[in-house]
PDB file of C-alpha atoms in Angstrom:
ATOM      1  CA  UNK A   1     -20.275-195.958 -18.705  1.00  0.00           C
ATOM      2  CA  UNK A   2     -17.292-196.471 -16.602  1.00  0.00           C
ATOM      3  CA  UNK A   3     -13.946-194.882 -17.032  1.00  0.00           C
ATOM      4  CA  UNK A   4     -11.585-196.776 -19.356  1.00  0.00           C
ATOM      5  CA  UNK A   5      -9.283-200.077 -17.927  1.00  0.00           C
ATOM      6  CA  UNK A   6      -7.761-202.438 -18.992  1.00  0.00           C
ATOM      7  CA  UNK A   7      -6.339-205.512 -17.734  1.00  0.00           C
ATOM      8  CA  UNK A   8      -3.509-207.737 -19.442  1.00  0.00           C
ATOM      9  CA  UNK A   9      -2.381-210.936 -17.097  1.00  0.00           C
ATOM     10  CA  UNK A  10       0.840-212.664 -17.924  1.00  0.00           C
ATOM     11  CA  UNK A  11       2.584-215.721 -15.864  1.00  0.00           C
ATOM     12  CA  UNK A  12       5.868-217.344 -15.856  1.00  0.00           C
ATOM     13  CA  UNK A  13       8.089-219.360 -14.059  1.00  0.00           C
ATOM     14  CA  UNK A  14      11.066-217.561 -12.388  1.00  0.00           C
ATOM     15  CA  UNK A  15      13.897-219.598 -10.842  1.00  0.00           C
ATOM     16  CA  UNK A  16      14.910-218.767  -7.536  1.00  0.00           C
ATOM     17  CA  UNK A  17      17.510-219.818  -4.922  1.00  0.00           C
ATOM     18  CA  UNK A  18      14.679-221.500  -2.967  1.00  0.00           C
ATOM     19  CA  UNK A  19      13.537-223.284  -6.170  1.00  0.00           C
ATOM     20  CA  UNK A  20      10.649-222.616  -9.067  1.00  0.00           C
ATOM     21  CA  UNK A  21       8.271-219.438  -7.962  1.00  0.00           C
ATOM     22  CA  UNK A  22       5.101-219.064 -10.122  1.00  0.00           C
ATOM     23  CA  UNK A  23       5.177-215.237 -11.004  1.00  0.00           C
ATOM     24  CA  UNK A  24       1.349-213.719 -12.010  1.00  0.00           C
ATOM     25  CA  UNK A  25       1.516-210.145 -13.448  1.00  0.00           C
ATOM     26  CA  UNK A  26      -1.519-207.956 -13.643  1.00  0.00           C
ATOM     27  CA  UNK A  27      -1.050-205.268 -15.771  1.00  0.00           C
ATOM     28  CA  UNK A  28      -3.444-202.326 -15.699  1.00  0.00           C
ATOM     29  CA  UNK A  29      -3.817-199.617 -18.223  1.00  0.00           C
ATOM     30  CA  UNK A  30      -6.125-196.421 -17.339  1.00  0.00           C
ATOM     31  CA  UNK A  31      -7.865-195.559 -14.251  1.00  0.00           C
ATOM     32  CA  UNK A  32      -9.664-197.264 -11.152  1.00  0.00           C
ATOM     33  CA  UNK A  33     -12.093-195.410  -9.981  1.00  0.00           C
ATOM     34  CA  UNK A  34     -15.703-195.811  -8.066  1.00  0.00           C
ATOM     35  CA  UNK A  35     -17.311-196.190 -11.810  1.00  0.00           C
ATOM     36  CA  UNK A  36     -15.193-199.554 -12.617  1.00  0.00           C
ATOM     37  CA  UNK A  37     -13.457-200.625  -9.610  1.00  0.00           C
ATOM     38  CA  UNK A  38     -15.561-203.149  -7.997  1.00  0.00           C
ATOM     39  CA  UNK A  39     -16.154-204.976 -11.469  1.00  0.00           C
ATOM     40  CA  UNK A  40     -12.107-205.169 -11.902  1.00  0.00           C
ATOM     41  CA  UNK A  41     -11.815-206.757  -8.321  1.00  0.00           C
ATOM     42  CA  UNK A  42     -14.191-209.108  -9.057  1.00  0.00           C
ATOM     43  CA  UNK A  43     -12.631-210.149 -12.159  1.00  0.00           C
ATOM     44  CA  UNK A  44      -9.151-210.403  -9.958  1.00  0.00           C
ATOM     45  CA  UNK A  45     -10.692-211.799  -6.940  1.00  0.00           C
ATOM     46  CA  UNK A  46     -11.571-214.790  -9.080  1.00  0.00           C
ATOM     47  CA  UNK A  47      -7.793-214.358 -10.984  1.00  0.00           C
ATOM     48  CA  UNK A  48      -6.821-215.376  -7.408  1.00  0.00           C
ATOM     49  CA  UNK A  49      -8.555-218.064  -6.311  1.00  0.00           C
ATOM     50  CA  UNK A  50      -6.503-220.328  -9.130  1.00  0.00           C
ATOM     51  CA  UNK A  51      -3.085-218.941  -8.204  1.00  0.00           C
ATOM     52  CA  UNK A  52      -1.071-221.799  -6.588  1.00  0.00           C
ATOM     53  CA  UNK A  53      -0.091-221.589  -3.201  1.00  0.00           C
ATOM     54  CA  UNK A  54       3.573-219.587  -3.020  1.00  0.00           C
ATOM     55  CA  UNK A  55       2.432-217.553  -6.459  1.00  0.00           C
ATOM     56  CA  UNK A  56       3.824-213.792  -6.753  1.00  0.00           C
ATOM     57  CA  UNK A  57       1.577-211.956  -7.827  1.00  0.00           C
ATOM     58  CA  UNK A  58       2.849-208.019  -9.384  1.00  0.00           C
ATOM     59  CA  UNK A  59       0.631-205.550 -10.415  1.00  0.00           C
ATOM     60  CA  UNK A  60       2.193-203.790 -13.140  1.00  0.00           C
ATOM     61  CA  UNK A  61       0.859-200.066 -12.813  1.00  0.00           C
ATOM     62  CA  UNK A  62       2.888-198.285 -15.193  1.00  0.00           C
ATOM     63  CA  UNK A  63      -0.024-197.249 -17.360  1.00  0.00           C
ATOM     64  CA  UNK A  64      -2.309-196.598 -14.288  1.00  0.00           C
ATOM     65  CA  UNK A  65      -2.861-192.795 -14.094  1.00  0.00           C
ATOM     66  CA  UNK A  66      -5.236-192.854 -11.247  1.00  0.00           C
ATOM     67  CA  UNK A  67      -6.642-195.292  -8.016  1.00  0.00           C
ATOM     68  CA  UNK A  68      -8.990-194.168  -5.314  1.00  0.00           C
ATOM     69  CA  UNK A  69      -9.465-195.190  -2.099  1.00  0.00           C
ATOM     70  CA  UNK A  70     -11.464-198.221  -2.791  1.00  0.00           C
ATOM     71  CA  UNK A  71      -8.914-199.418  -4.917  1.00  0.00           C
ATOM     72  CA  UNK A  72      -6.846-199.596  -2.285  1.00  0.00           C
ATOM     73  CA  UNK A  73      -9.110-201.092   0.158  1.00  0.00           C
ATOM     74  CA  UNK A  74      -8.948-203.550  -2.579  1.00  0.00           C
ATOM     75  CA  UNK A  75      -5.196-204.222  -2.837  1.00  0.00           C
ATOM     76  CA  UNK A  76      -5.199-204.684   0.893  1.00  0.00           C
ATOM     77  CA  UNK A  77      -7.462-207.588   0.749  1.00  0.00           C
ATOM     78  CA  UNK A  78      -5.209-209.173  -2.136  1.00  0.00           C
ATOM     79  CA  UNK A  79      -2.501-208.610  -0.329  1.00  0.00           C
ATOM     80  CA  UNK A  80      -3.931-210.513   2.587  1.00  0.00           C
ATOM     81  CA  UNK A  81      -5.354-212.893   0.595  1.00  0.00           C
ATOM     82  CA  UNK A  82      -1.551-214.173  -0.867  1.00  0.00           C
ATOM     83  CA  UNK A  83      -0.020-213.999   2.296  1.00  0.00           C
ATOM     84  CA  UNK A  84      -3.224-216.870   2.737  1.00  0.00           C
ATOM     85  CA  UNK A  85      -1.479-218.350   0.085  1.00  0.00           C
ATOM     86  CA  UNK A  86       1.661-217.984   1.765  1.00  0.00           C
ATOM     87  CA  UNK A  87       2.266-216.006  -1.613  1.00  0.00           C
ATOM     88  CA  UNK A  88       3.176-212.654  -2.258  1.00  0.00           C
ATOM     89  CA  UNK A  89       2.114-209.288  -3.676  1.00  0.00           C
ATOM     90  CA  UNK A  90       4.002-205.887  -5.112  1.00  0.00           C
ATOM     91  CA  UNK A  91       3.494-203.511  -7.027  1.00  0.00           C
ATOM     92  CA  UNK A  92       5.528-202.359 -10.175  1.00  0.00           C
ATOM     93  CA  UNK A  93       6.438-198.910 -11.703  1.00  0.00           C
ATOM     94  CA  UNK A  94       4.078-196.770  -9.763  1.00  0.00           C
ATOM     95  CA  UNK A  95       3.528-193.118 -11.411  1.00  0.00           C
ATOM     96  CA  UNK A  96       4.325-190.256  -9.160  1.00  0.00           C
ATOM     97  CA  UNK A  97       0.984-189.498  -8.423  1.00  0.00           C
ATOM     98  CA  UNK A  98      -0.068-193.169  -7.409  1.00  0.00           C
ATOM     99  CA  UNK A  99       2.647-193.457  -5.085  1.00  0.00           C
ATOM    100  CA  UNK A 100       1.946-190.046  -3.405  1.00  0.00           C
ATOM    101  CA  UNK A 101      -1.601-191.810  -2.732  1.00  0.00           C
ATOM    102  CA  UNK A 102      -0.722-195.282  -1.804  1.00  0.00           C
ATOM    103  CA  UNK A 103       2.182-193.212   0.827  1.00  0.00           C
ATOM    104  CA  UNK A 104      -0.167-190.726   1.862  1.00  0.00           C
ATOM    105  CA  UNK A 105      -2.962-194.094   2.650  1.00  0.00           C
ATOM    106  CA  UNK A 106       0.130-196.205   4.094  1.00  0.00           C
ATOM    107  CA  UNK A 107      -0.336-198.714   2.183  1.00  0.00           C
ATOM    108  CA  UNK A 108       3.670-198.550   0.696  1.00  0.00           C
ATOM    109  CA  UNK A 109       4.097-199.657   4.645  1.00  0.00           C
ATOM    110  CA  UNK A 110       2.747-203.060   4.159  1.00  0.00           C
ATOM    111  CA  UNK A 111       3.345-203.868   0.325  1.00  0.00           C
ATOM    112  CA  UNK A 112       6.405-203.521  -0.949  1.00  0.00           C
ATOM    113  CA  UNK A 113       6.726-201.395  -4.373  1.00  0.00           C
ATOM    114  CA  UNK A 114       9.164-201.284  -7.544  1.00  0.00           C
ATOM    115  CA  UNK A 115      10.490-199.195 -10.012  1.00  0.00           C
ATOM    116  CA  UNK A 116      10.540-201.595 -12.724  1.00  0.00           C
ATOM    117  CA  UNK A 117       9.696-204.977 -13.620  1.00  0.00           C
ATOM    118  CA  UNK A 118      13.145-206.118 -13.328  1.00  0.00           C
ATOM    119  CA  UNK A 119      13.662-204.913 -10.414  1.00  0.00           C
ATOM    120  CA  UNK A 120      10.859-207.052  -8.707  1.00  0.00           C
ATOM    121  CA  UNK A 121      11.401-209.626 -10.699  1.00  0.00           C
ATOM    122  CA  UNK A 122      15.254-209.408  -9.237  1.00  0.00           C
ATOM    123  CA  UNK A 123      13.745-209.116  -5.477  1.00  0.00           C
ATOM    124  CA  UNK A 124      11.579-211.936  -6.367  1.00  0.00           C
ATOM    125  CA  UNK A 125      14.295-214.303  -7.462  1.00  0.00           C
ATOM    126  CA  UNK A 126      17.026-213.646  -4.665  1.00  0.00           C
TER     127      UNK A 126
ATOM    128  CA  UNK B   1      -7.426-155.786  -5.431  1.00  0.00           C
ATOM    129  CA  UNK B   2      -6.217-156.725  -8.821  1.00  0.00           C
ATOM    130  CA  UNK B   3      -8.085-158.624 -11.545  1.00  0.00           C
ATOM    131  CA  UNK B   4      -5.553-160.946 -10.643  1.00  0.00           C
ATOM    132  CA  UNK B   5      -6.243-161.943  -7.509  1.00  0.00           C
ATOM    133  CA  UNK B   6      -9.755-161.851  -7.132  1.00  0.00           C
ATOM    134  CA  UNK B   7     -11.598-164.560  -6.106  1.00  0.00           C
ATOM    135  CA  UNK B   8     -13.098-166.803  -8.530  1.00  0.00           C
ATOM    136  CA  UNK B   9     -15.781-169.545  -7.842  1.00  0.00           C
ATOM    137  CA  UNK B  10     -16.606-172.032 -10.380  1.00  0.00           C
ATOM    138  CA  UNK B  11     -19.832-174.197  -9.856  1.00  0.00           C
ATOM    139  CA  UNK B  12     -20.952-177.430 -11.360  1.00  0.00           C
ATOM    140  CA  UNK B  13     -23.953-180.004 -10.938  1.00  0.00           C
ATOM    141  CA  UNK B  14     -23.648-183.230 -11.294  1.00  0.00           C
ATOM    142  CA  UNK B  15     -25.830-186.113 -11.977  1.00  0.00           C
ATOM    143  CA  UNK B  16     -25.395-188.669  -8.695  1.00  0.00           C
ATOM    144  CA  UNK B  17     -23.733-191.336 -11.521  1.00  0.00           C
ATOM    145  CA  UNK B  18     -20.165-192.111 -11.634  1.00  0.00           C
ATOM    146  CA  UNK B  19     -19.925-191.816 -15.325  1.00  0.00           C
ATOM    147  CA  UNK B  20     -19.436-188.609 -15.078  1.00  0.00           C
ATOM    148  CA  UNK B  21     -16.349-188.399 -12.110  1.00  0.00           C
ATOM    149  CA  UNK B  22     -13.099-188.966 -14.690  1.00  0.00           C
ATOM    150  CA  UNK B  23     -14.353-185.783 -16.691  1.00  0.00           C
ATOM    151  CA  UNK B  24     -14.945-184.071 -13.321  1.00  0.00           C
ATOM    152  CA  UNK B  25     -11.193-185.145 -12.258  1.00  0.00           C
ATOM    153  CA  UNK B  26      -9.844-183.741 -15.319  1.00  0.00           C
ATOM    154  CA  UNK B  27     -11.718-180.520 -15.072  1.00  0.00           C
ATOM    155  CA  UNK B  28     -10.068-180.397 -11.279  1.00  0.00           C
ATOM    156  CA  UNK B  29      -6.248-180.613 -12.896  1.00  0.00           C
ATOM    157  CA  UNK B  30      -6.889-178.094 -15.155  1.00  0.00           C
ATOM    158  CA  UNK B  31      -8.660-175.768 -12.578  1.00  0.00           C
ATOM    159  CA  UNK B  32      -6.192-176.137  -9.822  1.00  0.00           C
ATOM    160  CA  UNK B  33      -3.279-176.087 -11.808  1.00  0.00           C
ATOM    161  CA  UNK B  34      -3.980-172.640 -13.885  1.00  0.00           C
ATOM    162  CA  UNK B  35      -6.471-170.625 -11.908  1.00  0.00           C
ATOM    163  CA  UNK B  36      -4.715-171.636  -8.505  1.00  0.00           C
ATOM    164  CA  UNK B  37      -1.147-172.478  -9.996  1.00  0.00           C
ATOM    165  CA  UNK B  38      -0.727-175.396  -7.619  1.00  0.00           C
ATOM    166  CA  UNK B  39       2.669-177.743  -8.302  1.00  0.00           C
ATOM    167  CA  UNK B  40       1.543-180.828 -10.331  1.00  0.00           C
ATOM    168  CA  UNK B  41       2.309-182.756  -6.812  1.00  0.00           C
ATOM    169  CA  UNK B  42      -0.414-180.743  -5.018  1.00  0.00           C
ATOM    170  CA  UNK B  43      -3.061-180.628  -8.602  1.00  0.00           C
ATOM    171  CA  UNK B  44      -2.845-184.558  -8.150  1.00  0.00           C
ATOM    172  CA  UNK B  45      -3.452-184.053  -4.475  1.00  0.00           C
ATOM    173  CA  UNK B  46      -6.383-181.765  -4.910  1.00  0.00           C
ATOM    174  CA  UNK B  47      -8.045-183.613  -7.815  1.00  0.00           C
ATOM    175  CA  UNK B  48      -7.725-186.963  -5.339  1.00  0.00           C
ATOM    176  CA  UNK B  49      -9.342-184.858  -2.748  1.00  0.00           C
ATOM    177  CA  UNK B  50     -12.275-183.796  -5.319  1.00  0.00           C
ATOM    178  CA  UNK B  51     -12.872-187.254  -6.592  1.00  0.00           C
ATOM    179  CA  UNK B  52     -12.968-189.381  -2.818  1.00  0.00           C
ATOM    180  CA  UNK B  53     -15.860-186.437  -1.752  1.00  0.00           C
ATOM    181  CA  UNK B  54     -17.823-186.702  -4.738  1.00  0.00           C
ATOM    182  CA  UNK B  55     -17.665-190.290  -5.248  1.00  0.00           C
ATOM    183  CA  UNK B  56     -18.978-190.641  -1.435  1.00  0.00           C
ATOM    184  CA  UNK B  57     -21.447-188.218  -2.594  1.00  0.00           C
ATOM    185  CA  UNK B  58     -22.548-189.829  -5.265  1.00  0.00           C
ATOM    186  CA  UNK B  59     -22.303-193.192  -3.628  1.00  0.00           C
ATOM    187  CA  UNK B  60     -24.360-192.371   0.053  1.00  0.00           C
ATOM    188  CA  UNK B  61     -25.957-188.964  -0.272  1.00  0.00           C
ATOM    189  CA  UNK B  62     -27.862-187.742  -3.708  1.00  0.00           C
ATOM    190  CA  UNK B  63     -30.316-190.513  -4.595  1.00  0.00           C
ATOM    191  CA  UNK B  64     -30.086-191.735  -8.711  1.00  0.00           C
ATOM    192  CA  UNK B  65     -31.912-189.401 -10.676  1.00  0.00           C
ATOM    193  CA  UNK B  66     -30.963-186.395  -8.210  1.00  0.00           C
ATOM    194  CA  UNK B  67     -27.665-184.034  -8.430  1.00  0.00           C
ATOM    195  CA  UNK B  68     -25.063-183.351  -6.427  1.00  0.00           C
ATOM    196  CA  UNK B  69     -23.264-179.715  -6.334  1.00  0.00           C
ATOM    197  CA  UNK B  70     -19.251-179.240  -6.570  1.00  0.00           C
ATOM    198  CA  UNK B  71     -18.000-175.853  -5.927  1.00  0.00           C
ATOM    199  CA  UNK B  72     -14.551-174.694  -6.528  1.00  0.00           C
ATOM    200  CA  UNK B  73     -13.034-171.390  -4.635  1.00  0.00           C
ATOM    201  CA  UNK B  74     -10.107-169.785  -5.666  1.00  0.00           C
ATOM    202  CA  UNK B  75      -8.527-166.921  -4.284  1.00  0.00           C
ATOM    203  CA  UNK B  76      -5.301-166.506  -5.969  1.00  0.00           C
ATOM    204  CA  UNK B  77      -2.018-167.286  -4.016  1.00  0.00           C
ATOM    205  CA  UNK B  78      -4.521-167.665  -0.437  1.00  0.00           C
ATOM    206  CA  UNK B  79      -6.564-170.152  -0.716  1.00  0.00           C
ATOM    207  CA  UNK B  80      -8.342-173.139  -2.659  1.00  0.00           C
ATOM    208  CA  UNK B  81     -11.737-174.680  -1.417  1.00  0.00           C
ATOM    209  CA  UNK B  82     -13.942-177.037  -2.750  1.00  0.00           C
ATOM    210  CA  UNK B  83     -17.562-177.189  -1.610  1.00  0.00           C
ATOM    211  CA  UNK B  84     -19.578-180.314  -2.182  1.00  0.00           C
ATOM    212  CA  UNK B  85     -23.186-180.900  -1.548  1.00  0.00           C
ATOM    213  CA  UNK B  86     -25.509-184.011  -1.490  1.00  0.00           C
ATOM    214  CA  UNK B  87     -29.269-184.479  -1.052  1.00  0.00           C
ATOM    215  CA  UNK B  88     -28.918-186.868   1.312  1.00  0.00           C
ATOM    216  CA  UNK B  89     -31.596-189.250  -0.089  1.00  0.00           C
ATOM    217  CA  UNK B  90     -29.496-192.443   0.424  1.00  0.00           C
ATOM    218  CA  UNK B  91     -28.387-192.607   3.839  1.00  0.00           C
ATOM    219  CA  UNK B  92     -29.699-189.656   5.665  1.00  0.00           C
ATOM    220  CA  UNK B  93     -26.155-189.168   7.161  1.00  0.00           C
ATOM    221  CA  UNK B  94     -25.845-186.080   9.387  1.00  0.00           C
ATOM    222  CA  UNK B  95     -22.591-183.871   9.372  1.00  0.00           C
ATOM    223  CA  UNK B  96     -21.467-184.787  13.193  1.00  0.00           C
ATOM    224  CA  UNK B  97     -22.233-188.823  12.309  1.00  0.00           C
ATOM    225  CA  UNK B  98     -19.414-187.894   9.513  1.00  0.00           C
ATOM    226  CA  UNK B  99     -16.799-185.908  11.346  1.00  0.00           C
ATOM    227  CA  UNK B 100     -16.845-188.838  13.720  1.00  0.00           C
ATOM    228  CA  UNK B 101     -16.361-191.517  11.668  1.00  0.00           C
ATOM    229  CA  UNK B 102     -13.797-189.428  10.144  1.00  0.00           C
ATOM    230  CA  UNK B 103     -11.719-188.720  13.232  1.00  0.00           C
ATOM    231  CA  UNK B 104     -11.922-192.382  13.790  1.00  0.00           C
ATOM    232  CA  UNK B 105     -10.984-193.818  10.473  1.00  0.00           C
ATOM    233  CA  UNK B 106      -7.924-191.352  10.992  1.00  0.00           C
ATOM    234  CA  UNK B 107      -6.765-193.507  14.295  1.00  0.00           C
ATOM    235  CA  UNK B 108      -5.098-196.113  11.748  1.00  0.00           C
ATOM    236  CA  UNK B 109      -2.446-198.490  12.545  1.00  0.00           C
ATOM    237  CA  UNK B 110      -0.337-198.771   9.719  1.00  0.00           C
ATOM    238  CA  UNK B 111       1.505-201.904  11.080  1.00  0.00           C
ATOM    239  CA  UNK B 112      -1.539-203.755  10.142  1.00  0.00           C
ATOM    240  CA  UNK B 113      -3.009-204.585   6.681  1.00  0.00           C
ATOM    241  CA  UNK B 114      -6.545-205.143   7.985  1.00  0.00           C
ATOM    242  CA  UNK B 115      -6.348-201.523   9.440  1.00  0.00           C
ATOM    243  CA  UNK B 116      -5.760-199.808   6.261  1.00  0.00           C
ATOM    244  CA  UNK B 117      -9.389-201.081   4.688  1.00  0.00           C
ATOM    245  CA  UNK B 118     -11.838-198.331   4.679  1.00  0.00           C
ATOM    246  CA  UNK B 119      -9.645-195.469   5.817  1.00  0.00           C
ATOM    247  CA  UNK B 120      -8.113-194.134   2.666  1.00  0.00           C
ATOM    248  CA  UNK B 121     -10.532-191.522   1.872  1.00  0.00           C
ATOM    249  CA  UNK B 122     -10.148-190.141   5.304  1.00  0.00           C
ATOM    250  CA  UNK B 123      -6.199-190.177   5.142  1.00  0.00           C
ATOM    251  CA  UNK B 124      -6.447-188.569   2.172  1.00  0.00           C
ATOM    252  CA  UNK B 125      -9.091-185.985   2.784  1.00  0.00           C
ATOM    253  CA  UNK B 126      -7.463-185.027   5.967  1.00  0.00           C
ATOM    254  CA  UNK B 127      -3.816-184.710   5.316  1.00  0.00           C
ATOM    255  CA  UNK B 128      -4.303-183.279   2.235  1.00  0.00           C
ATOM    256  CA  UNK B 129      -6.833-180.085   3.203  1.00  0.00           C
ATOM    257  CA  UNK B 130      -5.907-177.708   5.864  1.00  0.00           C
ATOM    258  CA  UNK B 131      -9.581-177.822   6.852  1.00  0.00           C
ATOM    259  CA  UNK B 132     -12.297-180.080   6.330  1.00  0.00           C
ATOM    260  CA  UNK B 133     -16.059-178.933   7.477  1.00  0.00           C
ATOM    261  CA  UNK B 134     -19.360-181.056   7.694  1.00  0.00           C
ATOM    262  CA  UNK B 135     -22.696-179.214   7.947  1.00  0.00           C
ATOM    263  CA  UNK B 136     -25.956-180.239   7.815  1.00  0.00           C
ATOM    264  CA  UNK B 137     -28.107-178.873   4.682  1.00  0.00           C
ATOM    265  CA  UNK B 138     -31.459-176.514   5.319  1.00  0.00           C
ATOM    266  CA  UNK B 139     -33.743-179.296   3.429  1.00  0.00           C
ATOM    267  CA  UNK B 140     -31.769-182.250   4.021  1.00  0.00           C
ATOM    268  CA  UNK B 141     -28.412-183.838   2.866  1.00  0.00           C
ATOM    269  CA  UNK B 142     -24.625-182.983   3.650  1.00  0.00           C
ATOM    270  CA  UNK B 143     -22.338-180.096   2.960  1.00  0.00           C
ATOM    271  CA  UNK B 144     -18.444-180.747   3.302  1.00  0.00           C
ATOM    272  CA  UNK B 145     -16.104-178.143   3.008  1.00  0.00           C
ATOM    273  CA  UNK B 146     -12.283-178.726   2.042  1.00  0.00           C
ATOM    274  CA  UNK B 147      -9.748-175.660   1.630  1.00  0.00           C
ATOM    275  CA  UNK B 148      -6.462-175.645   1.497  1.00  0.00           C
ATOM    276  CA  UNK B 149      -3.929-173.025   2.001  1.00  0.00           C
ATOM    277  CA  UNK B 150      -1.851-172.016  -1.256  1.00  0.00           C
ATOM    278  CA  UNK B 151       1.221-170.688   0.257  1.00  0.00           C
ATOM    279  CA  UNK B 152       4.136-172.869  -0.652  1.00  0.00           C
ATOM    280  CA  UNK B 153       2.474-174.573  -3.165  1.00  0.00           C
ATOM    281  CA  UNK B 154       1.975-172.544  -5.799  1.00  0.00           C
ATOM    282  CA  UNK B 155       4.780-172.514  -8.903  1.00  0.00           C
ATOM    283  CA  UNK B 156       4.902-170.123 -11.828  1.00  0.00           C
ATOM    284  CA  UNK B 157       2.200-171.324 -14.468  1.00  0.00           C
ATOM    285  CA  UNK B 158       1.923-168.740 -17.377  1.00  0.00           C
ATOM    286  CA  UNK B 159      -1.833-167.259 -16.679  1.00  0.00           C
ATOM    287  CA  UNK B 160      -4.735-168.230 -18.415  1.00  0.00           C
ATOM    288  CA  UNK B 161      -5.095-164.526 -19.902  1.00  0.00           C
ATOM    289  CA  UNK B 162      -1.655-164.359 -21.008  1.00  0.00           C
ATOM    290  CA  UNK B 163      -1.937-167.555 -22.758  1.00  0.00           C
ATOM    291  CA  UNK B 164      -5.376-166.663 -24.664  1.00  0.00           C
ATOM    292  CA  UNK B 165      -3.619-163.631 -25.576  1.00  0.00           C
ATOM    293  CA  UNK B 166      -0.839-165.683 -27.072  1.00  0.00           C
ATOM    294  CA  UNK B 167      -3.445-167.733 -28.793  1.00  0.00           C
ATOM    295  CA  UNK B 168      -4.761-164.427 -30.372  1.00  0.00           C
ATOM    296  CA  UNK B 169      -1.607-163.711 -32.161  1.00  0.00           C
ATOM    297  CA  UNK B 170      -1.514-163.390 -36.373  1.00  0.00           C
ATOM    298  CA  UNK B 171      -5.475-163.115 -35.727  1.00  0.00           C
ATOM    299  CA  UNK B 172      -6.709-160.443 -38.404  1.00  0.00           C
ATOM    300  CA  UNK B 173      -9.570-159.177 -37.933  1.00  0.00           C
ATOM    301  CA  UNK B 174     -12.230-158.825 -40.874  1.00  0.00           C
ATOM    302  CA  UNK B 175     -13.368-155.242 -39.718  1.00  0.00           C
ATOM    303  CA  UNK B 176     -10.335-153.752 -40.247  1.00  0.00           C
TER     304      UNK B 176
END
């Protein structure tokens, strides 16, 4: 049995200077570990693949309470993957602990991270 | 020295199935943060530490069906170590094959994305542990050893006897 996740998607249409930007949130509630991790990605690898070209995607991690390694191994290749797209990818309301990781990995060097939905959804817009 | 300060070890087998590594992760908060009195910054640290070993254990040393051994050394405001052992039925790894891929997954250029993939447990197992130790078991499989020093870390945490004692209050006893 793996440890407990969930994941809720949302979309919606933000307006921007630029124009109409298709914003995808992933939210995730509970932990990614090696006992549920690769079964998540798939699930979001395929999530992906139907994203429009220019999409946002956010992963909203306040309810994440712990990511290993993999997991990040993970977010790199999404993050690649929507730049493909030449789309985007952040990360929203990261818990102490999370960012220490994602810092510590350097990951927070390449993706950009917010405190709060608004606030990406702010970056996103101007 | 006092009962304070002396050293205590904790040991635990696992099963090689990651079912059982959020329990394990918990039981590492708890551990660090009363019996070594770590700051909650440096519990999360440790228990990150913990989990990327055993996981790698689990994943490409013990084969299903086999064990793998976690041991936890704590010597009051010194020092916190964490032993972990595999059986090395997957991948027949040997401990200098390890320390080499580690130094290398260390050489990461964080400028680039691509570099990141496949070097997190090694960022974190390194900058995280003061000293980090591969040896070869007697029998086969892998031992790694990860300690950290505890000065500068540590933050007043009401002990664990204190706090049973607490727990024992209004308690009346029947043979009285």
């Amino acid at each position: 049995m793996a440890s407990p996740i969930k994941m809720i998607t949302s979309e919606q249409v933000l307006k921007t200077a630029a124009g109409e930007v298709v914003l995808k949130v992933i939210k995730l509630v509970g932990q990614l570990d090696e006992s549920n991790v690769d079964d998540q990605a798939r699930q979001i690898y395929d999530l992906i693949e139907t994203f429009p070209q220019q999409a946002v995607l956010l992963f909203d991690m306040q309810e994440l309470t712990y990511l290993n390694s993999k997991t990040i191994g993970y977010l790199t290749d999404w993050h690649l993957k929507m730049s493909e797209k030449q789309g985007k990818l952040a990360l929203v309301g990261l818990r102490p602990n999370i960012l220490d990781i994602l810092n510590v990995v350097g990951l927070t060097q390449i993706v950009s991270n917010y405190e709060s939905m608004e606030a990406a959804k702010q970056a996103v817009a101007a | 020295m006092s009962g304070e300060q002396k050293e205590k070890i904790i040991t635990i087998t696992l099963p090689t199935d990651t079912y059982f590594i959020s329990g394990l992760r918990d039981m590492t908060l708890t551990l660090v943060k009363n019996l070594a009195k770590v700051s909650d910054q440096w519990a999360f640290r440790f228990q990150s530490v913990v989990d990327e070993l055993c996981s790698n254990a689990i994943e490409y040393g013990s084969l299903p069906g086999e064990n793998i051994l976690i041991r936890f050394v704590i010597v009051p405001e010194e020092r916190l170590e964490v032993v972990i052992e595999d059986t090395g039925g997957k991948k027949h790894a040997k401990a200098q094959e390890l320390q080499e891929h580690l130094a290398k997954a260390l050489k990461t250029d964080f400028s680039n994305a691509k570099s990141l993939r496949g070097r997190g447990l090694a960022q974190i197992v390194a900058n995280w542990t003061d000293k980090l130790i591969f040896e070869d078991r007697e029998g086969g499989g892998i031992r790694v050893k990860a300690s950290k020093s505890l000065v500068g870390i540590t933050v007043n945490r009401p002990t664990v006897a204190a706090s049973a004692a607490k727990a024992k209050t209004g308690f009346v006893s029947i043979y009285e």
